[in-house]
Short mmCIF file of C-alpha atoms in Angstrom, two decimals:
data_model
loop_
_atom_site.label_atom_id
_atom_site.label_comp_id
_atom_site.label_asym_id
_atom_site.label_seq_id
_atom_site.Cartn_x
_atom_site.Cartn_y
_atom_site.Cartn_z
CA MET K 265 71.11 241.07 104.25
CA SER K 266 74.68 242.04 103.14
CA ILE K 267 75.84 242.29 99.43
CA GLU K 268 77.86 239.17 100.77
CA ASN K 269 75.23 237.43 102.39
CA ASN K 270 72.94 237.69 99.11
CA ARG K 271 75.74 235.91 96.99
CA ILE K 272 76.15 233.15 99.80
CA VAL K 273 72.86 232.38 99.85
CA ASN K 274 71.95 232.27 95.78
CA THR K 275 74.81 229.97 95.59
CA PHE K 276 73.12 227.52 98.12
CA VAL K 277 69.97 228.18 96.38
CA GLU K 278 70.86 227.37 93.19
CA LEU K 279 73.08 223.85 94.53
CA SER K 280 69.68 223.16 96.61
CA ARG K 281 67.33 223.04 93.93
CA ILE K 282 69.07 220.62 91.97
CA ASP K 283 67.64 217.16 91.88
CA GLY K 284 70.68 214.55 93.06
CA ILE K 285 69.34 212.12 94.85
CA SER K 286 71.78 208.88 95.87
CA CYS K 287 73.31 206.97 92.70
CA LYS K 288 71.88 210.25 90.27
CA GLU K 289 74.08 213.38 91.19
CA ARG K 290 75.03 213.88 87.24
CA LEU K 291 73.34 217.50 87.31
CA VAL K 292 74.88 218.69 90.58
CA ALA K 293 78.81 217.26 89.34
CA ASP K 294 77.79 219.14 85.83
CA HIS K 295 77.29 222.52 87.70
CA LEU K 296 79.77 221.93 90.12
CA ILE K 297 81.71 221.38 87.05
CA LYS K 298 80.97 224.66 86.44
CA ILE K 299 81.13 226.85 88.76
CA TRP K 300 84.62 225.98 90.07
CA GLY K 301 85.60 226.58 86.11
CA ASP K 302 84.49 229.74 86.46
CA LEU K 303 87.31 230.24 89.17
CA SER K 304 89.74 228.33 86.71
CA VAL K 305 89.93 225.51 88.70
CA ASN K 306 89.37 222.15 87.23
CA LEU K 307 87.01 219.09 88.80
CA THR K 308 87.88 216.20 86.87
CA GLU K 309 85.53 212.91 87.22
CA ASP K 310 86.39 209.15 87.53
CA ALA K 311 83.95 206.26 86.38
CA ALA K 312 83.54 205.26 90.43
CA GLY K 313 79.63 205.38 89.63
CA GLU K 314 79.71 202.61 87.02
CA LYS K 315 81.06 200.19 89.92
CA PHE K 316 77.57 200.46 92.03
CA GLY K 317 75.37 201.26 89.54
CA GLY K 318 75.08 205.85 89.85
CA ASP K 319 75.31 208.03 86.54
CA THR K 320 78.31 209.85 88.17
CA GLY K 321 81.77 209.78 89.32
CA ASN K 322 83.41 211.60 92.09
CA LEU K 323 85.06 214.87 91.37
CA TYR K 324 88.48 215.75 92.26
CA GLY K 325 90.49 218.82 92.16
CA PHE K 326 93.60 220.24 92.79
CA ILE K 327 94.64 223.69 93.61
CA PRO K 328 98.12 225.03 94.32
CA GLY K 329 99.58 226.69 96.99
CA THR K 330 100.26 230.57 96.82
CA GLY K 331 103.03 233.39 98.15
CA ILE K 332 104.38 231.99 101.26
CA LYS K 333 101.86 229.10 101.48
CA LYS K 334 102.80 227.71 98.33
CA ASP K 335 104.76 224.97 99.35
CA ASP K 336 102.80 224.11 102.70
CA GLU K 337 101.48 220.62 103.22
CA PRO K 338 98.02 220.57 101.47
CA VAL K 339 94.91 220.25 102.88
CA LEU K 340 91.91 218.27 101.56
CA PHE K 341 87.84 219.31 101.82
CA CYS K 342 85.28 217.04 101.20
CA ALA K 343 81.36 216.68 100.53
CA HIS K 344 79.14 214.56 98.76
CA MET K 345 76.64 215.51 95.76
CA ASP K 346 73.65 213.51 97.06
CA THR K 347 70.75 213.89 99.36
CA VAL K 348 68.06 211.56 100.70
CA SER K 349 64.53 210.85 99.88
CA PRO K 350 62.00 212.45 99.24
CA GLY K 351 64.34 214.84 97.46
CA LEU K 352 63.47 215.42 93.73
CA ASP K 353 61.47 218.82 92.83
CA LYS K 354 62.87 220.78 95.71
CA LYS K 355 61.13 224.00 96.81
CA VAL K 356 63.75 226.86 98.96
CA ILE K 357 61.93 229.25 100.82
CA LEU K 358 63.89 231.91 102.43
CA HIS K 359 61.97 233.16 105.31
CA ASP K 360 61.79 236.39 106.73
CA ASP K 361 64.35 235.27 110.17
CA GLY K 362 66.88 234.22 107.86
CA ARG K 363 65.57 230.28 108.04
CA ILE K 364 66.06 228.47 104.74
CA THR K 365 63.55 225.22 104.46
CA SER K 366 61.91 223.37 101.56
CA ASP K 367 58.46 223.90 101.31
CA GLY K 368 57.78 220.77 103.63
CA THR K 369 57.30 218.24 101.17
CA THR K 370 61.18 217.01 100.41
CA VAL K 371 64.33 217.71 102.35
CA LEU K 372 66.22 220.85 101.97
CA GLY K 373 69.52 219.89 101.04
CA ALA K 374 71.50 221.22 103.58
CA ASP K 375 73.25 217.93 103.59
CA ASP K 376 74.95 218.10 101.95
CA ARG K 377 74.56 221.11 99.47
CA ALA K 378 75.55 223.61 102.69
CA ALA K 379 79.18 222.09 102.36
CA LEU K 380 79.26 222.76 99.14
CA THR K 381 78.05 225.44 98.95
CA CYS K 382 80.46 227.38 101.73
CA ILE K 383 83.72 225.75 100.63
CA TYR K 384 82.77 227.22 96.75
CA GLU K 385 82.41 230.43 98.74
CA ALA K 386 85.41 230.01 100.85
CA TYR K 387 87.77 229.82 98.17
CA ARG K 388 85.85 232.64 96.11
CA LYS K 389 86.74 234.88 99.32
CA LEU K 390 90.86 233.54 99.33
CA LEU K 391 90.90 235.02 95.40
CA GLU K 392 88.75 238.35 96.16
CA GLU K 393 91.41 239.10 99.87
CA GLY K 394 94.44 237.73 98.25
CA LEU K 395 94.81 236.12 100.50
CA ASP K 396 98.15 233.00 100.72
CA HIS K 397 97.26 229.73 100.76
CA PRO K 398 98.39 226.02 101.07
CA PRO K 399 97.61 223.49 98.06
CA ILE K 400 94.24 223.10 98.56
CA GLU K 401 92.06 219.72 97.15
CA LEU K 402 88.70 219.27 96.12
CA LEU K 403 86.35 215.47 96.53
CA PHE K 404 83.08 215.34 96.07
CA THR K 405 81.42 212.20 96.03
CA PRO K 406 78.10 210.37 95.32
CA ALA K 407 76.41 208.03 96.90
CA GLU K 408 77.60 209.48 100.49
CA GLU K 409 73.98 208.15 101.35
CA THR K 410 74.22 205.19 100.75
CA TYR K 411 77.10 204.24 102.48
CA GLY K 412 79.42 206.04 101.36
CA LEU K 413 80.04 204.07 98.17
CA GLY K 414 81.63 206.51 96.41
CA ALA K 415 83.95 208.12 98.15
CA ASP K 416 84.99 204.39 99.34
CA ALA K 417 85.42 203.49 95.48
CA PHE K 418 88.15 206.21 94.93
CA ASP K 419 91.29 206.30 93.85
CA TYR K 420 93.50 207.68 97.03
CA SER K 421 96.55 207.24 95.93
CA LEU K 422 95.43 210.69 93.91
CA ILE K 423 95.59 212.45 97.02
CA LYS K 424 97.98 214.50 98.43
CA SER K 425 96.69 215.76 101.60
CA LYS K 426 97.57 213.98 105.08
CA LYS K 427 94.45 216.32 106.39
CA ALA K 428 90.95 216.75 105.69
CA PHE K 429 87.90 218.46 106.72
CA VAL K 430 84.76 217.35 105.93
CA PRO K 431 81.78 219.37 106.53
CA ASP K 432 78.96 217.11 107.10
CA SER K 433 78.60 217.04 111.32
CA SER K 434 74.95 218.79 112.48
CA GLY K 435 74.71 220.18 115.68
CA ASP K 436 76.21 223.86 117.38
CA PHE K 437 78.33 225.88 115.22
CA GLY K 438 81.81 224.44 115.77
CA VAL K 439 81.00 220.90 116.32
CA TYR K 440 83.06 218.09 115.21
CA SER K 441 82.71 214.38 115.35
CA SER K 442 85.24 212.65 117.52
CA GLN K 443 83.88 209.21 117.21
CA GLU K 444 81.81 207.69 113.90
CA PRO K 445 80.69 204.03 113.97
CA THR K 446 81.16 200.51 112.40
CA LEU K 447 78.25 200.05 110.55
CA ILE K 448 77.16 196.37 108.92
CA TYR K 449 74.59 196.15 107.36
CA PHE K 450 72.73 192.06 106.91
CA GLU K 451 70.31 190.70 104.62
CA ILE K 452 68.42 187.01 106.14
CA GLU K 453 66.69 184.42 104.00
CA VAL K 454 64.68 182.86 105.90
CA SER K 455 63.61 179.41 104.19
CA GLY K 456 60.21 177.22 105.21
CA ARG K 457 58.05 175.00 103.31
CA SER K 458 54.49 176.22 101.04
CA ALA K 459 51.18 174.74 101.88
CA HIS K 460 47.57 175.62 101.46
CA ALA K 461 46.53 177.57 104.93
CA GLY K 462 42.93 176.34 104.71
CA PHE K 463 43.34 172.75 103.53
CA GLU K 464 46.53 171.67 104.99
CA PRO K 465 48.79 173.91 107.23
CA GLU K 466 50.10 171.55 109.41
CA ASN K 467 52.40 170.66 106.46
CA GLY K 468 53.92 174.03 105.36
CA ILE K 469 56.51 175.51 107.48
CA ASN K 470 55.97 179.32 108.16
CA ALA K 471 59.25 180.97 107.23
CA LEU K 472 57.07 184.10 108.56
CA ALA K 473 56.40 182.83 111.93
CA ILE K 474 60.39 181.82 112.37
CA ALA K 475 60.90 185.14 111.53
CA ALA K 476 59.11 186.97 113.79
CA GLN K 477 59.82 184.61 116.76
CA ALA K 478 63.64 185.43 116.23
CA VAL K 479 62.90 188.83 116.20
CA SER K 480 61.45 188.76 118.90
CA LYS K 481 63.80 187.00 121.06
CA ILE K 482 66.50 190.17 119.90
CA LYS K 483 66.70 193.29 121.19
CA GLN K 484 66.69 196.58 119.16
CA GLY K 485 67.55 200.21 119.68
CA TRP K 486 70.02 200.46 121.65
CA THR K 487 71.64 197.43 123.18
CA ASN K 488 74.03 198.83 125.03
CA ASP K 489 75.49 202.52 125.35
CA HIS K 490 77.78 202.19 121.94
CA THR K 491 76.22 199.84 119.84
CA THR K 492 72.09 200.03 118.00
CA LEU K 493 70.62 197.12 115.96
CA ASN K 494 67.45 197.89 113.70
CA PHE K 495 65.62 195.29 111.40
CA GLY K 496 64.39 197.62 108.65
CA THR K 497 62.38 195.65 106.36
CA ILE K 498 60.74 192.82 105.84
CA ARG K 499 59.36 191.06 102.33
CA GLY K 500 57.60 187.34 101.68
CA GLY K 501 55.04 185.60 101.40
CA THR K 502 52.76 184.76 97.79
CA VAL K 503 49.06 185.10 98.93
CA SER K 504 47.25 185.07 101.97
CA ASN K 505 46.05 181.79 102.15
CA ALA K 506 49.52 179.90 101.52
CA VAL K 507 52.09 179.45 103.97
CA PRO K 508 54.86 181.64 103.18
CA SER K 509 57.75 179.57 101.92
CA ALA K 510 60.28 182.04 102.16
CA VAL K 511 60.91 186.08 104.32
CA THR K 512 63.87 188.03 103.84
CA LEU K 513 64.81 190.72 106.63
CA THR K 514 67.05 193.62 106.11
CA GLY K 515 68.89 195.20 109.23
CA GLU K 516 71.60 197.24 110.68
CA VAL K 517 73.82 197.08 112.96
CA ARG K 518 76.21 200.22 114.46
CA SER K 519 78.54 200.17 117.06
CA SER K 520 81.63 202.63 118.02
CA VAL K 521 83.19 199.23 119.46
CA HIS K 522 84.04 196.89 115.94
CA GLU K 523 84.23 194.30 117.34
CA GLU K 524 81.22 194.77 119.53
CA ALA K 525 79.78 195.43 116.18
CA LEU K 526 80.80 192.22 114.62
CA SER K 527 79.82 189.96 117.68
CA THR K 528 75.87 191.35 117.43
CA VAL K 529 75.65 189.99 113.78
CA ALA K 530 76.94 186.68 115.37
CA ASN K 531 74.29 186.87 117.75
CA ILE K 532 71.40 187.61 115.20
CA LYS K 533 72.51 184.60 113.09
CA LYS K 534 72.81 182.44 115.87
CA VAL K 535 69.01 183.42 116.88
CA PHE K 536 67.75 182.25 113.51
CA GLU K 537 69.35 179.92 113.17
CA ALA K 538 68.17 178.51 116.88
CA GLU K 539 64.52 179.07 115.64
CA ALA K 540 64.78 178.21 112.68
CA SER K 541 66.37 174.63 113.23
CA SER K 542 63.21 174.27 115.39
CA LEU K 543 60.70 174.89 113.21
CA GLY K 544 61.72 172.75 110.25
CA GLY K 545 63.51 175.67 107.96
CA ASN K 546 66.59 176.97 107.28
CA ILE K 547 68.14 180.46 107.34
CA ARG K 548 71.20 182.06 105.25
CA ILE K 549 72.25 185.48 106.52
CA ASN K 550 74.52 188.15 104.47
CA SER K 551 76.43 191.09 106.12
CA ALA K 552 79.47 193.27 105.21
CA PRO K 553 80.78 196.23 106.95
CA LYS K 554 79.64 198.96 104.90
CA ILE K 555 82.22 201.92 106.94
CA PHE K 556 84.39 201.09 110.00
CA THR K 557 84.80 203.13 113.23
CA TYR K 558 87.19 205.56 114.04
CA ARG K 559 88.32 207.91 117.11
CA ILE K 560 89.63 211.67 116.87
CA ASP K 561 92.82 211.78 119.43
CA SER K 562 93.70 214.37 120.71
CA GLU K 563 97.11 214.49 118.60
CA SER K 564 94.99 215.09 115.51
CA GLU K 565 96.76 218.25 113.16
CA SER K 566 93.10 218.25 111.75
CA LEU K 567 91.68 218.92 115.03
CA ARG K 568 94.81 221.31 116.21
CA LEU K 569 94.00 223.55 112.67
CA TYR K 570 89.93 223.26 113.50
CA GLU K 571 90.66 225.12 116.96
CA LYS K 572 92.92 227.08 115.91
CA ALA K 573 90.28 228.11 113.14
CA LEU K 574 87.32 228.38 116.17
CA ALA K 575 89.29 230.37 118.31
CA ALA K 576 89.83 233.36 115.56
CA LEU K 577 86.18 233.69 115.83
CA SER K 578 86.12 233.08 119.97
CA LEU K 579 85.10 230.15 119.46
CA LYS K 580 85.98 226.41 120.96
CA PRO K 581 85.71 223.21 119.14
CA ILE K 582 82.00 220.86 120.54
CA PRO K 583 83.28 216.80 120.28
CA LYS K 584 80.01 214.98 119.36
CA LYS K 585 80.02 211.16 119.64
CA SER K 586 78.49 210.88 116.23
CA PHE K 587 76.34 207.22 114.93
CA GLY K 588 75.81 208.34 111.82
CA GLY K 589 79.20 207.78 109.53
CA SER K 590 80.54 209.71 106.95
CA ASP K 591 83.03 210.01 104.21
CA ASN K 592 84.92 210.55 106.74
CA ASN K 593 84.92 206.95 107.92
CA ILE K 594 86.78 206.75 104.14
CA LEU K 595 89.13 208.80 104.71
CA LYS K 596 90.19 208.20 108.31
CA ARG K 597 90.04 204.31 106.55
CA ARG K 598 92.76 205.06 103.98
CA GLY K 599 95.18 206.79 106.63
CA ILE K 600 93.86 210.53 106.38
CA ASP K 601 93.35 212.60 109.18
CA GLY K 602 89.92 213.64 108.73
CA LEU K 603 87.77 215.58 110.73
CA CYS K 604 84.06 215.45 110.31
CA ILE K 605 83.23 219.29 111.14
CA PHE K 606 79.77 221.68 111.63
CA ASN K 607 78.01 222.00 108.27
CA ALA K 608 75.30 224.47 108.26
CA MET K 609 72.31 222.25 108.27
CA HIS K 610 69.64 220.98 110.91
CA ASP K 611 66.64 218.37 110.96
CA ILE K 612 68.92 216.61 108.83
CA HIS K 613 66.90 213.30 106.47
CA THR K 614 63.60 214.92 107.01
CA VAL K 615 61.23 217.06 105.51
CA ASN K 616 61.50 219.72 108.53
CA GLU K 617 65.19 220.13 107.18
CA TYR K 618 66.60 223.67 107.32
CA THR K 619 70.04 226.14 107.57
CA THR K 620 70.23 229.61 108.27
CA VAL K 621 71.65 232.71 106.33
CA ASP K 622 73.97 233.36 109.26
CA GLU K 623 75.43 229.68 109.78
CA LEU K 624 76.03 230.18 105.85
CA GLN K 625 77.97 232.54 106.11
CA LYS K 626 79.82 231.96 109.64
CA THR K 627 80.50 228.88 107.79
CA THR K 628 82.43 230.34 104.88
CA GLU K 629 84.39 232.12 107.17
CA LEU K 630 85.63 228.94 109.26
CA ILE K 631 86.23 227.07 106.11
CA LYS K 632 88.10 229.75 104.49
CA LEU K 633 90.19 230.42 107.95
CA LEU K 634 90.96 226.31 107.55
CA MET K 635 91.92 227.35 103.80
CA SER K 636 94.16 229.76 104.90
#
């Protein structure tokens, strides 16, 4: 392994080991402020975390352009600081074949610490090689894994860039998200009437039965080729010998067609209302879009630059329809020509997550090209 590879790996391992699950990214932010400060880049923090109960705000940095490119249009690089759970007390293992994993009890955190690593190392290489570059903006967000709460709370009047790169797409090297979905979170409260289950069950209205009948009539998973629906949690009742008077369900709808997401939620409400009415109960549904769908068109300047950078590596971009969502959903809604691009991460959101030394190196080189 070369000295350069060792440095990139060391930066990743150091970042990956830091605890920073969603809304608890304080240590990650402090580390980023320090290492970027070592490169004379000042990261300022906003108060976004206070808006959603987190302990960390967004980190923003501006790097003036240099040389013949100092007056070029600026470019934004965005990555998130949080990981999903289980993500505390992570152990990082470097294998002989170049794979990097956790010890199998937690996620690795390559999502998105690999992106944080490669953005940092790419800029460090720019400095060392004395390459001219346009103005560069940095945005490191908290709580991306909880529907982009951090990015959504950022003040975009600070952003000067019209184009952006968000390394947060998994797959083959060169992949990018050609679309990402609208995601609507919903919570349904089903109300019935309590009664003793042994003495007078006929006097109760079973909220759980209402919920069960409604759910059984709603298709879950892929409802068509561009929409998914999932009931994720159900809670309610008090004891086993009482007819449950209240049950709450939560879930989400994702669709690459915004109107389809809205109509799917409307149908869920209709079915639950019908079942509640037939059994004498009531329902209340709360729902809200968390992110909004977008598509990348052929006129995207960010896509053109991505193609050019990949061509320098003798590669081509690989479009992928994503149903994951990312901070790029937020950037696009704020009028920024963002592109969610390859990040060196695989089997994300599982304890089998991994990255590789080779991909960390190649991604660093790719981002350096995008910067310069």
